[in-house]
């Protein structure tokens, strides 16, 4: 029987701050209220920014907050074989292509004058202008390493008329909680997203989808800053034939100027509040729980 299973998935690139605490506590409270499971996942694919010290501190702060996980944490760095297998499968179906563009190349190509259109911003920044996309069908041969791989969105959407998912959080549209995105919108406003990085066989989108499936996650509870990424995640679930969880995008905790909290905002770090003698209930009150 599938029970309510959710997770908190921090990237150990800085201290746990109020925004993370809210996300973790909300997911934890919702899983406990549903008699379900709560899991922890360490999203450490970006080895240039992730540090074991941060991971230890995040785990320590979560424990202090009273958050308990029902299985040992999953680390993305231990999941390379699963990511590689998925990439091999997508590559052999002609859905990926190598891309050597730098950020600067993409900015230059996207802002070159083309029929007067403004460059579009998608869930990952500028929508990829297609510089490296092969014109004459998929590239044959084995999947190349050490180069980024992009999803050919138009090809991926060929047999999928639209993407739909269930949203139970803040991002519901009107009274409906079923979000629908047409194929054309995916091609134009999301575009060819990166599924494998030059330095790592995977990307945020690929890993998060495979890991949610591997952990049996039925409810993804996360900040509404990730709402736009969800359509990519649903598409990947369809392409890889794995079940889609229900999504709950929650409000973001902002600082006193209304700005979103960033990892570097040490003033809002849980460790700072702990050092000042605050307790877990104070933190709950601060985030409105
Ligand atoms: N690792 C992501 C973050 O720290 C969260 C990913 C997710 O919840 O899907 O922002």
PDB file of N, CA and C in Angstrom, residues 18 60 77 110 153 165 243 245 268:
ATOM      1  N   UNK A  18      15.855  30.116   8.031  1.00  0.00           N
ATOM      2  CA  UNK A  18      14.425  30.062   8.374  1.00  0.00           C
ATOM      3  C   UNK A  18      13.562  29.471   7.260  1.00  0.00           C
ATOM      4  N   UNK A  60      22.299  18.477  12.032  1.00  0.00           N
ATOM      5  CA  UNK A  60      22.264  18.839  13.449  1.00  0.00           C
ATOM      6  C   UNK A  60      21.115  19.832  13.737  1.00  0.00           C
ATOM      7  N   UNK A  77      25.155  11.858  -4.335  1.00  0.00           N
ATOM      8  CA  UNK A  77      26.467  11.451  -4.847  1.00  0.00           C
ATOM      9  C   UNK A  77      26.594   9.924  -4.918  1.00  0.00           C
ATOM     10  N   UNK A 110      20.957  34.093 -27.429  1.00  0.00           N
ATOM     11  CA  UNK A 110      19.545  34.365 -27.107  1.00  0.00           C
ATOM     12  C   UNK A 110      19.201  35.833 -27.305  1.00  0.00           C
ATOM     13  N   UNK A 153      13.490  19.089 -26.429  1.00  0.00           N
ATOM     14  CA  UNK A 153      12.124  19.235 -25.931  1.00  0.00           C
ATOM     15  C   UNK A 153      11.085  18.942 -27.023  1.00  0.00           C
ATOM     16  N   UNK A 165      -0.475  18.096 -13.770  1.00  0.00           N
ATOM     17  CA  UNK A 165      -0.142  17.592 -12.437  1.00  0.00           C
ATOM     18  C   UNK A 165      -1.065  18.183 -11.386  1.00  0.00           C
ATOM     19  N   UNK A 243       6.048   6.926 -11.614  1.00  0.00           N
ATOM     20  CA  UNK A 243       4.831   7.619 -11.166  1.00  0.00           C
ATOM     21  C   UNK A 243       5.100   9.070 -10.766  1.00  0.00           C
ATOM     22  N   UNK A 245       4.368  12.141  -8.229  1.00  0.00           N
ATOM     23  CA  UNK A 245       3.789  12.478  -6.923  1.00  0.00           C
ATOM     24  C   UNK A 245       2.786  13.632  -7.061  1.00  0.00           C
ATOM     25  N   UNK A 268      19.764  34.965   9.297  1.00  0.00           N
ATOM     26  CA  UNK A 268      18.555  34.154   9.415  1.00  0.00           C
ATOM     27  C   UNK A 268      18.891  32.675   9.583  1.00  0.00           C
TER      28      UNK A 268
END
